[in-house]
Coordinates of C-alpha atoms in Angstrom, one line a residue:
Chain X
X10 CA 167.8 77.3 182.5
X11 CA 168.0 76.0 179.1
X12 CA 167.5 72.4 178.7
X13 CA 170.4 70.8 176.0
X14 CA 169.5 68.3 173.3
X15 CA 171.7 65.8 171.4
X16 CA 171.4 67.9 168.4
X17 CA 174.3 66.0 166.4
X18 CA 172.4 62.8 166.8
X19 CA 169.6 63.7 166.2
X20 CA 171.1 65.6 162.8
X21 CA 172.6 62.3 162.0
X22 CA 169.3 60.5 162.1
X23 CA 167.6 62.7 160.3
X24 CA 169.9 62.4 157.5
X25 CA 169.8 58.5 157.5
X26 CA 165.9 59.6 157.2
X27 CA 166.6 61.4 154.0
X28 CA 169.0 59.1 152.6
X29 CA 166.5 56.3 153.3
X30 CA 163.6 58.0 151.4
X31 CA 166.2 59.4 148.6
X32 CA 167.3 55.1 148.3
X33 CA 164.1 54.2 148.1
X34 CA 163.2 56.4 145.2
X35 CA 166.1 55.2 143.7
X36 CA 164.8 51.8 143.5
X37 CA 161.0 52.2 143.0
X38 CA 161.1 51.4 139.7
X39 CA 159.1 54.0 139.3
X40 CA 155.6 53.1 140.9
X41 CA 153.9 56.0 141.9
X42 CA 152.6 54.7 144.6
X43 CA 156.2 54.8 146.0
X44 CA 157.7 58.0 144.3
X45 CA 154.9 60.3 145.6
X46 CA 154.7 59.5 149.2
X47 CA 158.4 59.5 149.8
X48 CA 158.4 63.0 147.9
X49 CA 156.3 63.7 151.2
X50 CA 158.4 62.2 153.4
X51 CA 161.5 64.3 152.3
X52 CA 159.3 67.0 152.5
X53 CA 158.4 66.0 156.1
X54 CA 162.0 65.3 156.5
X55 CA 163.1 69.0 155.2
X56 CA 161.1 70.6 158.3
X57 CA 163.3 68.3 160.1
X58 CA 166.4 69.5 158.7
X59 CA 164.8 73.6 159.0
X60 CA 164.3 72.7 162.8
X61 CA 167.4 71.1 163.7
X62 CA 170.0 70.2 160.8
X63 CA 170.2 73.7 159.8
X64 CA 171.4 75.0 163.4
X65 CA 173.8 72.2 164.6
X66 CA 177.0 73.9 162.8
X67 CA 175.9 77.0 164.7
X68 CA 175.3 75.8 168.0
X69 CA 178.3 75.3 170.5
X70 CA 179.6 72.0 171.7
X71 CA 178.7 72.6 174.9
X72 CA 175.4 73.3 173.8
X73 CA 175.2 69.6 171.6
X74 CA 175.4 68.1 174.5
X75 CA 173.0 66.8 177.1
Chain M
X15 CA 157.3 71.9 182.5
X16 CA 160.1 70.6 180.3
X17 CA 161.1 73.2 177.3
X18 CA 160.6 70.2 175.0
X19 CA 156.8 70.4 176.5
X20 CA 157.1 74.4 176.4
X21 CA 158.0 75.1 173.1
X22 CA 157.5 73.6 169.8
X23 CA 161.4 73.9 169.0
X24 CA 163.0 74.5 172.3
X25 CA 166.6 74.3 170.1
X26 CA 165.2 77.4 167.6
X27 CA 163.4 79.6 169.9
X28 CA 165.9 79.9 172.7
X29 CA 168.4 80.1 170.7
X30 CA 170.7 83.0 172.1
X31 CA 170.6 86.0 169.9
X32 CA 174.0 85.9 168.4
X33 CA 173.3 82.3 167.3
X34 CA 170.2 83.3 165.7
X35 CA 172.0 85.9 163.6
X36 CA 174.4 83.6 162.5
X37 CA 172.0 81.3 161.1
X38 CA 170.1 83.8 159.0
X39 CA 173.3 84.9 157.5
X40 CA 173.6 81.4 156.6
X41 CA 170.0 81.0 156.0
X42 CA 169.6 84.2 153.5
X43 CA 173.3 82.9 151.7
X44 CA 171.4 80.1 150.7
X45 CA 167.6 81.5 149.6
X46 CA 169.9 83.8 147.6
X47 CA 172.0 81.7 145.9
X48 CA 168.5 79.3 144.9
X49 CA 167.0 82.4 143.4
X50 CA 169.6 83.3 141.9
X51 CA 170.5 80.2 140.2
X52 CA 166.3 79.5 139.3
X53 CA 165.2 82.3 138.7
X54 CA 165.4 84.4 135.9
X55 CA 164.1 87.4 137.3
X56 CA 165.3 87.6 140.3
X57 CA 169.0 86.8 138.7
X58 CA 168.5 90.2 136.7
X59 CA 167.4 91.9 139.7
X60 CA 170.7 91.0 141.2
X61 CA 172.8 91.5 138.2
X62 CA 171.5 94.8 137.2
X63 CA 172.1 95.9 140.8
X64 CA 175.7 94.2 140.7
X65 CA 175.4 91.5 143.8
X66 CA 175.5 87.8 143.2
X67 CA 175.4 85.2 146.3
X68 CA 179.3 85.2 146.8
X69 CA 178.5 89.1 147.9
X70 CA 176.7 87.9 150.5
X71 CA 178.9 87.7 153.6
X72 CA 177.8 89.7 156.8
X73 CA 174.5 90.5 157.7
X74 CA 174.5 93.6 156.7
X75 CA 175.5 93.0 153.0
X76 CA 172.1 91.9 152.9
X77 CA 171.4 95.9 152.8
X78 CA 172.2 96.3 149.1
X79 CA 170.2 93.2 147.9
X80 CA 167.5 94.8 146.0
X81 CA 163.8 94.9 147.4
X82 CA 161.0 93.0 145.8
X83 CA 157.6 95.0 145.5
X84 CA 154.0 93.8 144.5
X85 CA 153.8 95.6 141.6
X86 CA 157.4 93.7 140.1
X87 CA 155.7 90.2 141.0
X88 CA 152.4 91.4 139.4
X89 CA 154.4 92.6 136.1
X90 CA 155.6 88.9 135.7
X91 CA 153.0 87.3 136.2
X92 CA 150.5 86.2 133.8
X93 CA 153.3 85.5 131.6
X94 CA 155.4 81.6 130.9
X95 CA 155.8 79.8 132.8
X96 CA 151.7 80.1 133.2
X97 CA 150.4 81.9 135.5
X98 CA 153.5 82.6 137.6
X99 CA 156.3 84.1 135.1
X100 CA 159.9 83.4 135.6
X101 CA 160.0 84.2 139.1
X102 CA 159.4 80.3 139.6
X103 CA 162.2 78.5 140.8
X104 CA 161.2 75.0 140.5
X105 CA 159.8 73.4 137.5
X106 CA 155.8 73.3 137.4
X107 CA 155.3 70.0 137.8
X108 CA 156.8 70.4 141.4
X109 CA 153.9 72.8 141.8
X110 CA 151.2 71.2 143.8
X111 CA 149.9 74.5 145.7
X112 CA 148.0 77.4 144.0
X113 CA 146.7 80.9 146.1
X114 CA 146.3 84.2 145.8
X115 CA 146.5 87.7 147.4
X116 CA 143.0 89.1 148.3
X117 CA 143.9 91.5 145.9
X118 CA 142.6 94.6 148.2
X119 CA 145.8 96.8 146.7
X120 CA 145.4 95.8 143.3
X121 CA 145.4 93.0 141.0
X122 CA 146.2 90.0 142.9
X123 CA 149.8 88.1 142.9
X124 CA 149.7 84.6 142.3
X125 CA 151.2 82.5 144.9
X126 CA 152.8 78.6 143.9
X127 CA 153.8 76.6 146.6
X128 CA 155.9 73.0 145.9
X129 CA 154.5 70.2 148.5
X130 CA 157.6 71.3 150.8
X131 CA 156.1 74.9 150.3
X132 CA 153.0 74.0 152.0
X133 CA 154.7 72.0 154.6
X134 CA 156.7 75.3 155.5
X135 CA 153.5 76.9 155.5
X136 CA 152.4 74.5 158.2
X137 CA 156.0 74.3 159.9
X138 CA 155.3 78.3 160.1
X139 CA 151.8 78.1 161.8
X140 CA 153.1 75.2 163.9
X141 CA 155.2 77.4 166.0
X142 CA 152.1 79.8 166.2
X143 CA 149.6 77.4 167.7
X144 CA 152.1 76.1 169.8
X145 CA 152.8 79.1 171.3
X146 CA 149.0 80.1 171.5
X147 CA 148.6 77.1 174.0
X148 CA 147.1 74.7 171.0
X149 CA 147.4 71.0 172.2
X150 CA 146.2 67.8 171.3
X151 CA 143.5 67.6 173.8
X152 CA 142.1 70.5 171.8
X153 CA 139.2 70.4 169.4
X154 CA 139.7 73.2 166.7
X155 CA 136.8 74.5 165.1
X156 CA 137.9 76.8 161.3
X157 CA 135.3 78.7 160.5
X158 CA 136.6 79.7 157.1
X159 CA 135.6 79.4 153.7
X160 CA 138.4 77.2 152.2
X161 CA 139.3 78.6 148.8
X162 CA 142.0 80.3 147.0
X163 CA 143.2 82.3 149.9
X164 CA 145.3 81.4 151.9
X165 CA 144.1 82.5 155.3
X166 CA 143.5 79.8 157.5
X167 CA 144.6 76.6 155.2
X168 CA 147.7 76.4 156.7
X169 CA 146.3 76.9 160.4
X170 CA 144.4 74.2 160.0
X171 CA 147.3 71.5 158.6
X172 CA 148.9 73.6 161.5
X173 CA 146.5 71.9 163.9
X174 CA 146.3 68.3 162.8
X175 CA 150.3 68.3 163.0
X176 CA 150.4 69.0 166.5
X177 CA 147.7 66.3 167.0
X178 CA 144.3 68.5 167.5
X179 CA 141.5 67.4 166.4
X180 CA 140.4 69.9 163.5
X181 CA 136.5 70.8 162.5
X182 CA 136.4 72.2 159.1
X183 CA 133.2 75.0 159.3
X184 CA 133.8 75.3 155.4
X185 CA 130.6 76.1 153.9
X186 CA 128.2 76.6 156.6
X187 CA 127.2 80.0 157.1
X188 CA 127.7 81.8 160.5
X189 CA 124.6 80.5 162.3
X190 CA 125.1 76.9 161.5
X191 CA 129.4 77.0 162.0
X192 CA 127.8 78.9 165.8
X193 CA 125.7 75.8 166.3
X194 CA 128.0 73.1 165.3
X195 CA 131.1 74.6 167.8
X196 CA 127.9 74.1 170.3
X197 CA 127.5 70.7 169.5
X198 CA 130.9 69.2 169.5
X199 CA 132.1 71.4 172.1
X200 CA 134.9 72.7 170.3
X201 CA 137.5 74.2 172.5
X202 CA 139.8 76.5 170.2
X203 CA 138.9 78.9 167.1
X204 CA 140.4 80.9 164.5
X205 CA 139.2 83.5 162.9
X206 CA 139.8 87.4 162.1
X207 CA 139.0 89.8 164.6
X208 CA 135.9 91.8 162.3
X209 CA 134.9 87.8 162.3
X210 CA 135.4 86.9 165.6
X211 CA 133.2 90.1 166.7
X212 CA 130.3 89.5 164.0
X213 CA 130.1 85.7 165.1
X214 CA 129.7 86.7 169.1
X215 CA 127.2 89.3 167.7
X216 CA 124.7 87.0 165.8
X217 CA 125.1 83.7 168.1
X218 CA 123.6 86.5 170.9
X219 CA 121.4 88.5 168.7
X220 CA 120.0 85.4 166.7
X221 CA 120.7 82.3 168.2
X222 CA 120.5 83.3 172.4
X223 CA 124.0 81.9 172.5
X224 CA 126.3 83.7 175.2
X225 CA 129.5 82.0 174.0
X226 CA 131.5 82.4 177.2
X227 CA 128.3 80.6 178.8
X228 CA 127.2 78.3 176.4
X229 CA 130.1 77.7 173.8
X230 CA 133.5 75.7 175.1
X231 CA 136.0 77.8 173.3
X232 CA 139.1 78.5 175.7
X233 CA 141.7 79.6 172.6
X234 CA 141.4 81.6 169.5
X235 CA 144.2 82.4 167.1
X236 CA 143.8 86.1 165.3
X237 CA 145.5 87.5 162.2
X238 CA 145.2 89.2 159.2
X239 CA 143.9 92.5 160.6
X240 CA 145.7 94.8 162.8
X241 CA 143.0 94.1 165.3
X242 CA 144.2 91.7 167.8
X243 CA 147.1 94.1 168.8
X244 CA 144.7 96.6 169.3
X245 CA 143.7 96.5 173.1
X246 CA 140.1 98.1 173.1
X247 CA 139.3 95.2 170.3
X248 CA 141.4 92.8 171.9
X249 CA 139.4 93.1 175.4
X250 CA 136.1 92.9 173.3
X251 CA 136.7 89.6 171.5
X252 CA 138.0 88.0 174.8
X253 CA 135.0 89.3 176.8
X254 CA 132.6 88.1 173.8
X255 CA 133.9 84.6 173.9
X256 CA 135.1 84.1 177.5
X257 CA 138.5 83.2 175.9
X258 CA 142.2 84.2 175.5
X259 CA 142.8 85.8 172.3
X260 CA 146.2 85.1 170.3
X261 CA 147.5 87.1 167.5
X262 CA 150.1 86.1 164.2
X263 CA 150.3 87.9 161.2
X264 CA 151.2 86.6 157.7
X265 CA 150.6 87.3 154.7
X266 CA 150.4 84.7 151.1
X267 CA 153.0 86.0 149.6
X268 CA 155.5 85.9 153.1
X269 CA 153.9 83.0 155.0
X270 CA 152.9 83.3 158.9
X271 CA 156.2 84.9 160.3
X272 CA 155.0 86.2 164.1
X273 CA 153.0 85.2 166.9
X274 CA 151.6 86.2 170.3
X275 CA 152.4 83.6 173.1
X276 CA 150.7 83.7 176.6
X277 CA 152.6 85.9 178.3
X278 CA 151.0 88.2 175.9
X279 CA 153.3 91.0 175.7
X280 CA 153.7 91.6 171.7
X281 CA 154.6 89.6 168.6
X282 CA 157.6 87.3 168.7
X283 CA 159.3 87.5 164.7
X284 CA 159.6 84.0 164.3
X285 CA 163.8 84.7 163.6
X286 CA 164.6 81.1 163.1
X287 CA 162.5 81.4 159.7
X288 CA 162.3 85.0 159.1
X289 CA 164.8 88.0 158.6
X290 CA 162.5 91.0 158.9
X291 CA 163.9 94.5 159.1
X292 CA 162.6 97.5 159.9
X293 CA 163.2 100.6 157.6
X294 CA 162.3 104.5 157.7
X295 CA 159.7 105.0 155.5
X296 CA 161.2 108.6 154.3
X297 CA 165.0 107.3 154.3
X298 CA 164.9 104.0 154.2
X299 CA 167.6 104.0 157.3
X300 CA 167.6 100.2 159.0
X301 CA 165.7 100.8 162.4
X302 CA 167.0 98.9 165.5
X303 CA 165.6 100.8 168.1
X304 CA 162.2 100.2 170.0
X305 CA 159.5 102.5 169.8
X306 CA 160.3 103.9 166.4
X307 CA 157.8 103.0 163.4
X308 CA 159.0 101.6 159.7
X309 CA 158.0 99.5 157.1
X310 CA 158.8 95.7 157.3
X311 CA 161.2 94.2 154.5
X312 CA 160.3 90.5 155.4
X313 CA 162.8 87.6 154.0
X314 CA 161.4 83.7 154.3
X315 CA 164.4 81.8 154.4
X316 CA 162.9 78.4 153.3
X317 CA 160.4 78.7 150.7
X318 CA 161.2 77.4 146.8
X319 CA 158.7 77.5 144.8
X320 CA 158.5 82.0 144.9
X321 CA 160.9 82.8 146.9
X322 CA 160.3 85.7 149.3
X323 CA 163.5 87.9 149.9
X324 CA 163.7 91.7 150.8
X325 CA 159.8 91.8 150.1
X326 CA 158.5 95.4 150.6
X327 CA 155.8 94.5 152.7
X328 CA 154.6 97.9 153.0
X329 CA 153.4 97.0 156.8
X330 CA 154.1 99.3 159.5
X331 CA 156.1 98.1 162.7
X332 CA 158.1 98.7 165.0
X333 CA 160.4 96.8 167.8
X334 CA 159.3 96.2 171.3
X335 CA 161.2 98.0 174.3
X336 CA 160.8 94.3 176.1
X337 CA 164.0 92.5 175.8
X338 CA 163.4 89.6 177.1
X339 CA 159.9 88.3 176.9
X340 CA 159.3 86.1 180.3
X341 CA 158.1 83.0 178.2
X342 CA 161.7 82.4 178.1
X343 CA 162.1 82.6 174.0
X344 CA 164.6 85.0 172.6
X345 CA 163.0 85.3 169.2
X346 CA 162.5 89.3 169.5
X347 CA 159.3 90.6 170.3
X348 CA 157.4 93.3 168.1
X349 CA 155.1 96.2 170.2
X350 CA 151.5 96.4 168.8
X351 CA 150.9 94.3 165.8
X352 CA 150.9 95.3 162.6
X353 CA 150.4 98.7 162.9
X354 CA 149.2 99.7 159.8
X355 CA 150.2 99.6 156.3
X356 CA 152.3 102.7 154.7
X357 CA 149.2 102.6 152.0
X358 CA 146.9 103.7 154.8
X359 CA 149.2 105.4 157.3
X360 CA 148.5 109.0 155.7
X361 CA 148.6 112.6 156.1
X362 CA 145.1 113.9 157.0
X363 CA 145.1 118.0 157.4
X364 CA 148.7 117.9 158.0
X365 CA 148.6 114.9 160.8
X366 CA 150.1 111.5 160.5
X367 CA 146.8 109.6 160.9
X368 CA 146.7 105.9 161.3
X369 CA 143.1 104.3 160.7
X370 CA 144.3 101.7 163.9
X371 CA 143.8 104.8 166.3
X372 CA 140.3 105.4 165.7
X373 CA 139.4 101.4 166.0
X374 CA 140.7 102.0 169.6
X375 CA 138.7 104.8 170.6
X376 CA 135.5 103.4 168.8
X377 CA 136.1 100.0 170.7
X378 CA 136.9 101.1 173.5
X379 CA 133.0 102.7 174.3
X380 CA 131.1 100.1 175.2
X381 CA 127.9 102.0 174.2
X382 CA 129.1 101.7 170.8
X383 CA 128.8 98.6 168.3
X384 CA 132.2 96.7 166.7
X385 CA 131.9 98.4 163.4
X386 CA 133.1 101.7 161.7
X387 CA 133.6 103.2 158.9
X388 CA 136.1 106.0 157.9
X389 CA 135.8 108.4 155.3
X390 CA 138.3 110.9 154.5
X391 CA 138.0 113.3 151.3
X392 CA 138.2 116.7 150.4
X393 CA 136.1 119.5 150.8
X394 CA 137.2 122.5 148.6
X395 CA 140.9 122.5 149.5
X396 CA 140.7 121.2 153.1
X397 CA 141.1 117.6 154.4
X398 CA 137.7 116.3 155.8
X399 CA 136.8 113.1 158.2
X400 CA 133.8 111.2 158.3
X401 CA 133.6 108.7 161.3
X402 CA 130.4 106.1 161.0
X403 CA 129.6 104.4 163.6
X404 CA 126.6 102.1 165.0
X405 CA 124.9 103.1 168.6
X406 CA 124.0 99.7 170.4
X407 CA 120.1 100.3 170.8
X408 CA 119.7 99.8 174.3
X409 CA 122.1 102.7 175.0
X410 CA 120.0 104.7 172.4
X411 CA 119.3 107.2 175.3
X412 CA 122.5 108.1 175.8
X413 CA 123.3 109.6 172.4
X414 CA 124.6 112.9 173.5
X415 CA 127.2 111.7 176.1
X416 CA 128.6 109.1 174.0
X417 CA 129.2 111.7 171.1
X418 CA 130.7 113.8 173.7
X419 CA 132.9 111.4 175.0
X420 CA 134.0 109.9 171.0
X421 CA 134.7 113.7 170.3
X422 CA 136.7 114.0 173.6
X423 CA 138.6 110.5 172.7
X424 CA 139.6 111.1 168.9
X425 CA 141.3 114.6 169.9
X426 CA 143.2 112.9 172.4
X427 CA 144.5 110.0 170.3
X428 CA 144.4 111.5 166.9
X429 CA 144.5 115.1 166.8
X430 CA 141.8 115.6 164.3
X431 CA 138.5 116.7 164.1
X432 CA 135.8 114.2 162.8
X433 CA 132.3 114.9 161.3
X434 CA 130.5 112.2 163.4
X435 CA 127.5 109.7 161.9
X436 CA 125.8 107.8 164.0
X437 CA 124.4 104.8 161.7
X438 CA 121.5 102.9 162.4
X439 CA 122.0 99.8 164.3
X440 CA 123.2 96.7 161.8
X441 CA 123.3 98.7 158.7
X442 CA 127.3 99.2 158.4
X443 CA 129.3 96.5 156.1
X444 CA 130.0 93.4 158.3
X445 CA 133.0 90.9 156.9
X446 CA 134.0 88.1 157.4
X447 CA 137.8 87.7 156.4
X448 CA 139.4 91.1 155.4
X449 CA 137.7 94.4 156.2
X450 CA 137.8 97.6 154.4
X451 CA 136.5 100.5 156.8
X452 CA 139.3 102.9 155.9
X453 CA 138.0 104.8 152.4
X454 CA 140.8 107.7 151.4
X455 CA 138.8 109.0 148.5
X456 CA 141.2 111.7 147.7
X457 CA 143.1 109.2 145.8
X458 CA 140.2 109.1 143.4
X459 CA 141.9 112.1 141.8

């Protein structure tokens, strides 16, 4: 039996995750300090998005579901 | 145990198999359209062969995008943008990743990875560990030379993202990385198989170390050679360290696409990130059968930097007659390894002769040492095999019956006839990450 996970919500919070990061580039003023590490975060963020985001259009509702 | 405790990504690798081909359709769209749009060379690959991304709309459209070969990436390379060419997709500022191919079919193909490259890398190697049994508790000792290959780089960010603690053997030779495994009481290993054999052989021979006795090692991750698939070699390295042995394979240019899990009954294709296909070598017909041999065309859906799509592999591989592999994934399964490359798999008097075979036999005599040699080369106009091989010395009594019994063996497996040399204990090549023990020198011309 395959166990179900809210894969919608967690999508969703993955992309507040990204929009976050993406914000907080915007407003850096561009410090370094703060560009490079939340490059890595988005990149940390796109193996979220590989491992869930990508699939939850393919998955059936049922399936979204706990 | 919970899936979320079973797998790495319980949503991706049970996945039902419909699902999964629906998402690399929509996977390969997009890798497409990205090298299309940043690439220059790969958009005149795809114009002069008449398909742009809107092309792209069943699965097996994917048919008539055109194959990417060594030799093409070689031909841009050296060239602007420096040292990559125009196959880069991204800007090379956004490059913060430089490796290379071994080089052991020719010059060697640069390989740039972004930062979200070598994530992927990781990502990649993360399902492999995870499947291998890796955990936190564990204590991962790399005995590798970090460098400008990629080998076990990405195992080793692997590791420290599920949470084990990772031991860098870096520059200590084999004798000192033997010693320090000892002394922290490591508990899991990677390495190749040729490795994993010559570092069993000198902590027992020079140190008095019996791992499975004295070493702590419960796990080791394999790749890079066919040998962990290989079940004489596969029994060897297990019984030398006391351990279960796990395969993957990869490649630089591809990434880490497979892995063994422990139910241990092939190589799962990592479907979630990879499109591989199988193809005749002679008619390039797709294979979907088990049981049937072809060369791998390997797509990675999510690299940026060099994409990898339709990549002529050149490996030889074929599907698994198990459908449904008991560990409960549904990421297909692959039946013995990496077979072989096409480069290698060759006509020898007339016989299709894969190199593989006779690393069975020769491992699978215990009176015999790990390492062999194979020579093949004309004499006059007639095919002729040269098998070197190393007698253990306390079985140096029983020369006769063991050539007897490797004659008897290598008819069986391989049809041929070899001229046998028995080498001196020790004195044939040893390696430590890829081996070469297969020398066709009627390519020399």
């Amino acid at each position: 039996m395959v166990e179900q996970y809210d894969v919608k919500l967690i999508a969703d919070k993955i992309e507040t995750l990204k929009r976050t990061a993406t914000e907080l580039k915007g407003v850096s003023g561009g410090i370094q300090a703060i560009d490079r590490n939340a490059d890595r975060i988005l990149a940390s963020i796109k193996m979220l998005e590989i491992n869930i985001t990508d699939v939850v259009d393919i998955i059936d509702e049922e399936q979204t579901k706990r | 145990m919970r899936d979320s405790e079973k797998y790495w990504n319980p949503v991706l690798e049970t996945l039902p198999p419909e699902k999964l081909q629906q998402l690399q359709l929509k996977k390969f769209q997009r890798i497409f359209r990205w090298a299309y749009e940043h690439s220059k060379f790969h958009r005149k690959l795809y114009n002069d062969a008449g398909i742009e991304p809107g092309d792209i709309k069943t699965l097996d459209d994917i048919r008539r995008v055109p194959k990417v070969e060594k030799a093409m990436m070689r031909s841009v390379q050296s060239k602007e943008p420096y040292p990559y060419g125009d196959m880069l997709c991204v800007p090379l500022e956004q490059v913060t990743e430089y490796h290379q191919t071994s080089g052991t079919t020719g010059q060697p193909v640069y390989q740039p990875d972004t930062w979200q490259d070598w994530e992927w890398m990781a990502e990649c190697w993360a399902y492999i560990l995870y499947a291998h049994g890796f955990r936190n508790h564990d204590r991962v000792f790399i005995p590798f030379g970090y460098n400008i290959f990629v080998a076990f780089w990405a195992g080793h960010y692997a590791a420290e993202k599920l949470g084990c603690e990772v031991v860098p053997g870096g520059v200590l030779d084999t004798e000192a990385r033997i010693l320090k495994m000892q002394e922290v009481r490591a508990t899991a290993l990677m390495g190749t198989p040729t490795y994993l054999l010559r570092m069993a052989e000198i902590a027992r021979n020079k140190l008095g170390i019996d791992p499975p006795r004295d070493l702590q090692i419960s796990r080791i991750a394999t790749g890079a050679e066919p040998g962990g698939s290989i079940p004489a070699t596969k029994k060897r390295i297990e019984e030398a360290w006391g351990a279960k042995l796990y395969e993957h394979s990869g490649a630089t240019e591809m990434g880490a696409w497979n892995f063994e899990c422990t139910a241990q009954c092939g190589l799962h294709v990592n479907e979630g990130l990879f499109l591989i296909e199988i193809e005749d070598t002679e008619t390039g017909e797709l294979i979907t059968e088990p049981d049937r041999m072809g060369k791998m065309v390997l797509t990675a859906f999510d690299r940026i930097a060099q994409p990898c799509i339709r990549f002529d592999s050149k490996d030889i591989i074929q599907w698994s007659p198990i459908d449904r592999c008991e560990c409960g994934r549904t990421f297909r399964l692959l039946k013995g390894g990496l077979i072989g490359r096409s480069d290698d798999i060759t006509k020898v008097k007339g016989v299709l002769f894969a190199p593989s075979s006779v690393e069975e036999v020769v491992r699978g005599i215990p009176e015999l040492g790990n390492e062999y040699e194979i020579v093949v080369a004309k004499k006059g106009e007639v095919d002729d095999i040269t098998l070197k091989i190393e007698l253990l010395p306390e079985h140096s009594a029983k020369l006769n019956s063991v050539q007897e019994e490797l004659v008897r063996q290598l008819r069986i497996r391989t049809n041929l006839r070899y001229n046998l040399e028995f080498c001196d204990y020790g004195t044939l090549p040893r390696y430590e990450i890829k081996s070469k023990r297969f020398k066709d020198l009627r390519k020399r011309g």
